[in-house]
Coordinates of C-alpha atoms in Angstrom, one line a residue:
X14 CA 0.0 0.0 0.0
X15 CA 1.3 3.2 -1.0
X16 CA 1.2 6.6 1.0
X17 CA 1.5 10.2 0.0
X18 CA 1.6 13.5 1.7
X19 CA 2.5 17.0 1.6
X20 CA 3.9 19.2 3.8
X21 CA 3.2 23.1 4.1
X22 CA 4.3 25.7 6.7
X23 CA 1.3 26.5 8.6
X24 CA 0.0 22.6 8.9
X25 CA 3.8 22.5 10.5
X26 CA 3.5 25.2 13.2
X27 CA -0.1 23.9 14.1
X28 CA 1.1 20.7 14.4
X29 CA 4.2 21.7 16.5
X30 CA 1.8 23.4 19.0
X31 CA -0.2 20.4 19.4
X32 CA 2.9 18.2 20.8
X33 CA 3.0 19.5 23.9
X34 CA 6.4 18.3 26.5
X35 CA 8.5 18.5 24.1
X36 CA 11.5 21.0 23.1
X37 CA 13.2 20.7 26.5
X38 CA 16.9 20.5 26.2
X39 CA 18.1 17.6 26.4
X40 CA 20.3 16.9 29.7
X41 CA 23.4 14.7 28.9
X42 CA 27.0 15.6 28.9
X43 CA 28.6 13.7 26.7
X44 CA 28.0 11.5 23.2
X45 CA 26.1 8.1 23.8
X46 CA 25.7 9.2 28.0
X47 CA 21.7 8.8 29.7
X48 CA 20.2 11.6 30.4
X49 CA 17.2 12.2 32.7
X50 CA 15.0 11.4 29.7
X51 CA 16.4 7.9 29.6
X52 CA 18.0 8.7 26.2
X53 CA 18.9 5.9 24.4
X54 CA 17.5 2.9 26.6
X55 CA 19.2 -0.3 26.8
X56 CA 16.5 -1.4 24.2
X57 CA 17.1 1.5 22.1
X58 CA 20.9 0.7 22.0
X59 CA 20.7 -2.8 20.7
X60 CA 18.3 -1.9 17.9
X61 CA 20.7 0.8 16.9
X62 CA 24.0 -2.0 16.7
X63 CA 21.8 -4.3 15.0
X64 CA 20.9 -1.7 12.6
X65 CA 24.8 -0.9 11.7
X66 CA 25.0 -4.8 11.6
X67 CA 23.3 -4.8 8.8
X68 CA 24.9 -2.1 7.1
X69 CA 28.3 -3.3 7.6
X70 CA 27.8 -6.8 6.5
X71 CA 24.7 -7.5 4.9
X72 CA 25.5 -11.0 3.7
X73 CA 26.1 -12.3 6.8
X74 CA 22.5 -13.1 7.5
X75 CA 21.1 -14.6 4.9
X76 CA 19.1 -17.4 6.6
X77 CA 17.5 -14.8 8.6
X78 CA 16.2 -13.6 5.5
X79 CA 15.3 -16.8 4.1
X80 CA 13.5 -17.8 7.2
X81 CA 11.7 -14.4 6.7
X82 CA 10.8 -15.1 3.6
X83 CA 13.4 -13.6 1.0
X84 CA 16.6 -14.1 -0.2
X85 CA 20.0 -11.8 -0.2
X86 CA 21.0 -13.4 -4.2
X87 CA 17.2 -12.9 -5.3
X88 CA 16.0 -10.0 -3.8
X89 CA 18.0 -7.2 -2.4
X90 CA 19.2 -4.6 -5.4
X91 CA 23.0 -4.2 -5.5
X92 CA 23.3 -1.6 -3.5
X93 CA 21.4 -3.0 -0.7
X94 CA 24.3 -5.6 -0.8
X95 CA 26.8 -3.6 -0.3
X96 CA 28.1 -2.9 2.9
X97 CA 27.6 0.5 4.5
X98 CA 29.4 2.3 7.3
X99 CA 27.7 2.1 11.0
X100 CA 25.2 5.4 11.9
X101 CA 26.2 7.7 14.6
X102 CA 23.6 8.0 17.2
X103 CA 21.3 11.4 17.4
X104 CA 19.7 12.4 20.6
X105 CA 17.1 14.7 18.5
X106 CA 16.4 11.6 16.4
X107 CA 16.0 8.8 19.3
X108 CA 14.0 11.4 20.9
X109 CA 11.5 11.6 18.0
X110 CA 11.5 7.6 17.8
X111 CA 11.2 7.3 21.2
X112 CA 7.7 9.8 21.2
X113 CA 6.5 8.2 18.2
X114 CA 7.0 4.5 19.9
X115 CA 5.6 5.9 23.2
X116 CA 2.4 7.3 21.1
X117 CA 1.3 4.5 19.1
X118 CA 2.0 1.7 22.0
X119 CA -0.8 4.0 23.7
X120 CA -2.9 4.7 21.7
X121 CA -2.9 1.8 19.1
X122 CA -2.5 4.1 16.1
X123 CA 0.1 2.0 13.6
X124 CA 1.1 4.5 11.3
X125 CA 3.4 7.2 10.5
X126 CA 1.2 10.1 11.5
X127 CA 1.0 10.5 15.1
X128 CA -2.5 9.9 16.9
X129 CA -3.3 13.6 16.7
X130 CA -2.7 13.3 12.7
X131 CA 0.5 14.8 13.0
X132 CA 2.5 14.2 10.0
X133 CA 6.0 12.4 9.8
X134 CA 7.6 15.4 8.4
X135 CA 6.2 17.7 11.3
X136 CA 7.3 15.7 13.7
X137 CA 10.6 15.0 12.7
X138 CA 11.1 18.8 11.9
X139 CA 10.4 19.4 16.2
X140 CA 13.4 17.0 16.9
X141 CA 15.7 17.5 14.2
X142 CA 16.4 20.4 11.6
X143 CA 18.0 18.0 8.7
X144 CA 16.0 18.4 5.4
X145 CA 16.9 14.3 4.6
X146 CA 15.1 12.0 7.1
X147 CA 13.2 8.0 6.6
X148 CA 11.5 6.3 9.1
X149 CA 11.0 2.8 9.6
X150 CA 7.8 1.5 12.1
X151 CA 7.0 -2.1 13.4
X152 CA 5.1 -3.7 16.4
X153 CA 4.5 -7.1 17.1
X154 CA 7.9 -8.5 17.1
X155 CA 9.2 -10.6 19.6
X156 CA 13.1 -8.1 19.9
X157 CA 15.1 -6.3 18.2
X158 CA 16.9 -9.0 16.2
X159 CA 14.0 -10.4 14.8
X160 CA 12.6 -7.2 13.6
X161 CA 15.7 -6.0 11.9
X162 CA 16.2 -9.4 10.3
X163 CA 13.3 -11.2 9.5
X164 CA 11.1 -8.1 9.6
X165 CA 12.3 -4.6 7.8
X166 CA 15.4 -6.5 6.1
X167 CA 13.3 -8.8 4.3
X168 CA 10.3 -6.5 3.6
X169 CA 9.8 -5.2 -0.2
X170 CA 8.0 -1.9 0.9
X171 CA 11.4 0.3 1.6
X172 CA 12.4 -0.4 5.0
X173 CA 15.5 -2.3 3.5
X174 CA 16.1 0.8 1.5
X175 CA 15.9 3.0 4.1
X176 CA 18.5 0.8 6.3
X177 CA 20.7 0.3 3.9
X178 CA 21.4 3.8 2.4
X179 CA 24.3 5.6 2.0
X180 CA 22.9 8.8 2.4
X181 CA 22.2 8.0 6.3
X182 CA 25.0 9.2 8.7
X183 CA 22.5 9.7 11.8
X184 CA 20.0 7.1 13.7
X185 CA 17.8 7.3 16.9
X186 CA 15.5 4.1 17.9
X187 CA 12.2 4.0 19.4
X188 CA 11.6 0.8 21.7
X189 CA 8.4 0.6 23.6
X190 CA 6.7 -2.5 24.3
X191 CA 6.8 -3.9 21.2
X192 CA 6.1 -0.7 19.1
X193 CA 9.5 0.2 17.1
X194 CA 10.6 3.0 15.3
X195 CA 13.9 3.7 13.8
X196 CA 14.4 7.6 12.6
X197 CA 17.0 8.3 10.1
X198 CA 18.8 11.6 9.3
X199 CA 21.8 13.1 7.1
X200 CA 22.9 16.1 9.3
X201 CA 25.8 17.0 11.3
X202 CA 27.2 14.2 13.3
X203 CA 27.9 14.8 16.9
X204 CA 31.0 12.5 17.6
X205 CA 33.9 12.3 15.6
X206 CA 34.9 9.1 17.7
X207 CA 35.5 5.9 16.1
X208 CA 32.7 4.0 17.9
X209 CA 29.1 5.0 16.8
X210 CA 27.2 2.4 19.4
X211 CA 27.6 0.0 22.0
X212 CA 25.2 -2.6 23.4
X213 CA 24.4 -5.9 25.3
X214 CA 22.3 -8.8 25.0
X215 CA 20.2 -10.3 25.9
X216 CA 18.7 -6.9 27.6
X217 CA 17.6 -9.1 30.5
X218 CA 20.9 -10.8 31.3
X219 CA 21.9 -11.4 34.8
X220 CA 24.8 -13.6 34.8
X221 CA 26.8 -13.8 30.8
X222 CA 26.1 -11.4 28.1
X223 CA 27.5 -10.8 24.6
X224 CA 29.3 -7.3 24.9
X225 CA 29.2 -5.2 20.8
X226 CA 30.6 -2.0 19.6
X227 CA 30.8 -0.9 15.9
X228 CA 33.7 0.8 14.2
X229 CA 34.4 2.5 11.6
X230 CA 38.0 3.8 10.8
X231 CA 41.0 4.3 8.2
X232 CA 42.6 1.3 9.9
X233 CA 41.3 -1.6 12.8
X234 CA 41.3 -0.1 16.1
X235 CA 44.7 -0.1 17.8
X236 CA 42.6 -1.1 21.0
X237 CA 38.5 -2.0 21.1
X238 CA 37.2 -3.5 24.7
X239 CA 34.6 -3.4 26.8
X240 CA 35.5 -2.6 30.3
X241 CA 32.8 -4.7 32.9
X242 CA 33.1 -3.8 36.1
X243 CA 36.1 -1.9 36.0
X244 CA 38.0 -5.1 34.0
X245 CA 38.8 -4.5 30.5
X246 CA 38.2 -7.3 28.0
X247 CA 39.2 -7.3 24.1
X248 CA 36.3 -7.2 21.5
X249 CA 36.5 -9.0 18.2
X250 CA 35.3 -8.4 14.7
X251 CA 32.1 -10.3 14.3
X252 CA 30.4 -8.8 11.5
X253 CA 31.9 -7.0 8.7
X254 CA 35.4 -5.6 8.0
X255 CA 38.0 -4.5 10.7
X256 CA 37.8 -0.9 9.6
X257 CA 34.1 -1.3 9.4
X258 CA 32.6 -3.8 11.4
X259 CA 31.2 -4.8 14.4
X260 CA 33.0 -6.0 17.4
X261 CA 32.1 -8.1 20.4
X262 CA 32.9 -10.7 23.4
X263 CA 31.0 -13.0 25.3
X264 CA 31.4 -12.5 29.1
X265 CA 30.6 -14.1 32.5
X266 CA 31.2 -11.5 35.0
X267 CA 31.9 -12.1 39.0
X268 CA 29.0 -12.5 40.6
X269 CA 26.8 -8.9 40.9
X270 CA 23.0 -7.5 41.1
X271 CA 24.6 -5.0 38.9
X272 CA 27.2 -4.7 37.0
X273 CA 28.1 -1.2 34.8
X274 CA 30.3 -1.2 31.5
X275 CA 31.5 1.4 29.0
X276 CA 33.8 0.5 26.0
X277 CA 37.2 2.4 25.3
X278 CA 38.9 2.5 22.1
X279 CA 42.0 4.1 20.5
X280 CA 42.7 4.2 16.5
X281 CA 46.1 3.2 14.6
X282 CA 46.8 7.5 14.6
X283 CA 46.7 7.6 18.6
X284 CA 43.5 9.3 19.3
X285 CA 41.3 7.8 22.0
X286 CA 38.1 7.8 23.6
X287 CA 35.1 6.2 25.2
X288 CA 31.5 5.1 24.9
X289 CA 29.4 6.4 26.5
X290 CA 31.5 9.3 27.4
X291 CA 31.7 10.2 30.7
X292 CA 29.7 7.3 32.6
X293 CA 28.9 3.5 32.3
X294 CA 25.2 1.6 31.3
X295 CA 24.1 -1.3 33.7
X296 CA 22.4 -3.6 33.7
X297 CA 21.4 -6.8 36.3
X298 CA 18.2 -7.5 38.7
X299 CA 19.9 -5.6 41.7
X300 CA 20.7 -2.0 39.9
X301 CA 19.4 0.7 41.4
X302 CA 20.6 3.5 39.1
X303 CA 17.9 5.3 37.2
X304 CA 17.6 4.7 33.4
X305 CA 20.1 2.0 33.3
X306 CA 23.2 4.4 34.0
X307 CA 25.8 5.5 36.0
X308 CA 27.7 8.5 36.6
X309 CA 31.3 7.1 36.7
X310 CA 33.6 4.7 34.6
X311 CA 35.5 2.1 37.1
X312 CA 38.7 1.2 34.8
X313 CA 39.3 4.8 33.0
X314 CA 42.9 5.0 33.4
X315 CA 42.6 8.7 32.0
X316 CA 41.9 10.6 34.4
X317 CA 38.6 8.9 35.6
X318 CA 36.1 10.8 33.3
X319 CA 36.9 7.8 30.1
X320 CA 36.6 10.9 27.7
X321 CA 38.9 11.0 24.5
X322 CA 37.7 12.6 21.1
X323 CA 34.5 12.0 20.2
X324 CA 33.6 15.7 19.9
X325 CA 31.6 17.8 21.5
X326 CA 27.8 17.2 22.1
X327 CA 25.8 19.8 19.8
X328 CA 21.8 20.2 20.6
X329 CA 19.7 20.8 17.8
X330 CA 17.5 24.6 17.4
X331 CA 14.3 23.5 19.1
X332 CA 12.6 27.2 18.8
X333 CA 13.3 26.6 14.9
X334 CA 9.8 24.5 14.7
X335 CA 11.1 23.7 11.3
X336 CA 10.5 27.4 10.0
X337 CA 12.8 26.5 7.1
X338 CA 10.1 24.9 5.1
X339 CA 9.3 27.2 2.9
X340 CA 13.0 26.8 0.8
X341 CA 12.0 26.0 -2.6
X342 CA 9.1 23.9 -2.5
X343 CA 6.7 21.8 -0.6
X344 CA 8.6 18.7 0.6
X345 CA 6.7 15.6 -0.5
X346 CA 7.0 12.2 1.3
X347 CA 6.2 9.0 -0.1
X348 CA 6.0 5.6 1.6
X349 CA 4.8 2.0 0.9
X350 CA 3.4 -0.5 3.8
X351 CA 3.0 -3.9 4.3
X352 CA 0.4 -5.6 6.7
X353 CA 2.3 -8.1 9.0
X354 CA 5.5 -10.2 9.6
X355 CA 5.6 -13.5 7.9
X356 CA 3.3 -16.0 8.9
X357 CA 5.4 -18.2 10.1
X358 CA 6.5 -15.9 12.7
X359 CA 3.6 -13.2 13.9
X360 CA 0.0 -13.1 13.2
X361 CA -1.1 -10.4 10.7
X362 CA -3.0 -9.3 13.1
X363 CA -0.2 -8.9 16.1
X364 CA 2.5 -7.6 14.0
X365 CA 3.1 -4.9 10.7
X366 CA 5.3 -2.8 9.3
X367 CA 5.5 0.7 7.6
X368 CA 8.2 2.6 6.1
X369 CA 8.4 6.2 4.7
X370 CA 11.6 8.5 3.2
X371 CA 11.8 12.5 2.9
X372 CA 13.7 14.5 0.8
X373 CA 13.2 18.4 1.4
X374 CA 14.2 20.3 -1.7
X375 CA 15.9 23.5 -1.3
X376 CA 16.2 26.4 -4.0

């Protein structure tokens, strides 16, 4: 099913008023660190390293895709089989996934308008001020693996388009319930650091979990490891190419309720750095920290604060509303759908998909 729709200034600012809560600054310190709006979740993270997965190394899941129902040889174009470089994560455009998740897991409304008929491109334009932005929407999936995989990878209406293109140097995910959104942006990224994301699953592990990191770099990092509990363990290309790839381990740490870990790298030319930034995610039954995070990094040996060169944090123009509309012409977005996951794996009924892209033209 194909959808269609058009954009004008006024609908815009109307809209805009209608989404009320948002346009507060967002309150973290550093690239990839939880702020008090819980900015990226645990959830959020993994869907964002599976994403880059799939860019780096699209081949390597081909019986996910056959067992979804289509095949890497057959159907993807050439470009979609060709390997991409990881996405850098947005805080404007997890924000945006994250309301649009949150809206249509309450109110039930499966599409890419939110429940007030707010349009894609409005919305996007309150979270993030690039004119080039796609979406991808699911529900019904069982995690995030699954709906990358079997799901927007091996649907025919765009979403495998949308993950796989080249124009895409930004990503923020939306994981509620089982309501997803991924948002994607071309704008200015805000870390020049080698690592985009960092994740681990499964997201309710208590004892051993599988530790990854992307990377993306002239030459294989000089150092990649996760540091769990203030011990540092090497990571190891999994998917895709050493300068592009995705690392990992698999770990049992010493017994804990909680335990916190942040990943530090350094690249072949000597710069250095950390994700998250300046603190550590957690996870286990006995943490108490709020939104899965913590303030510190036990292991930095720089100083304590883990920070190397990622770059500096930038926050997008909120009181812009997405004023800049009016630069040449209406912008026009055009999407296709699909009713449900394959049958083998989700009722119709329990589980769809929708995908839309956005190009803004300017004079």
């Amino acid at each position: 099913m194909s959808l269609s729709s058009t954009l004008t200034p006024g609908r815009l600012f109307s809209a805009m008023l209608a989404l009320t809560g948002l346009g507060a600054a967002p309150a973290w310190a550093g690239y990839g660190d939880v702020g008090d709006d819980g900015l990226p979740s645990a959830a959020e993270r993994e869907l964002h390293l599976w994403t880059n997965a799939a860019r780096v190394d699209p081949a390597a899941f081909k019986a996910d895709y056959q067992a979804g129902g289509c095949s890497f040889d057959g159907d993807f174009s050439a470009d979609e089989q060709t390997p991409k470089l990881p996405v850098y994560w947005d805080h404007g455009l997890n924000d945006a996934a994250r309301f649009h998740s949150d809206d249509m897991e309450s109110t039930g409304n499966f599409a890419h308008e939110s429940s007030d008929g707010t349009s894609f491109g409005d919305r996007l334009s309150r979270f993030y001020d690039s004119g080039w932005i796609g979406e991808n929407i699911a529900y019904g999936y069982g995690d995030n693996y699954s709906v990358v995989f079997t799901g927007w990878m091996c649907s025919t209406s765009g979403h495998r388009a949308n993950i796989m293109s080249g124009d895409w140097n930004e990503l923020g995910t939306g994981v509620v319930g089982t309501y997803y959104t991924q948002d994607f942006g071309a704008g200015t990224v805000d870390s020049t650091g080698a690592v985009a994301m960092g994740a681990h699953s499964p997201l309710d592990a208590t004892a051993t979990a599988t530790f990854r990191a992307d990377w993306q770099d002239a030459a294989a990092p000089a150092l990649l490891e996760v540091v769990v509990d203030g011990v540092g363990t090497a990571l190891s290309l999994e998917y895709g190419e050493d300068t592009a790839g995705i690392f990992a381990a698999e770990l049992t740490p010493e017994a804990s309720d909680c335990h916190a870990y942040w990943f530090r790298w350094e690249t072949e030319s000597g710069a250095t750095g950390a994700f998250p930034e300046t603190g550590s995610y957690v996870f286990g039954p006995g943490c108490p920290e709020e939104n899965g995070w913590r303030a510190e990094q036990a292991g930095a040996d720089d100083g304590g604060e883990g920070k190397g060169e990622g770059g500096e944090q930038t926050v997008d123009d909120f009181d812009a509303l997405g004023a800049d509309l009016d630069d040449g012409g209406a912008p026009k977005l055009v999407g296709c759908a699909t009713s449900g996951a394959p049958a083998w794996a989700l009722p119709a009924s329990l589980a769809g998909l929708l995908a839309l892209t956005r190009r803004r033209r300017r004079a």
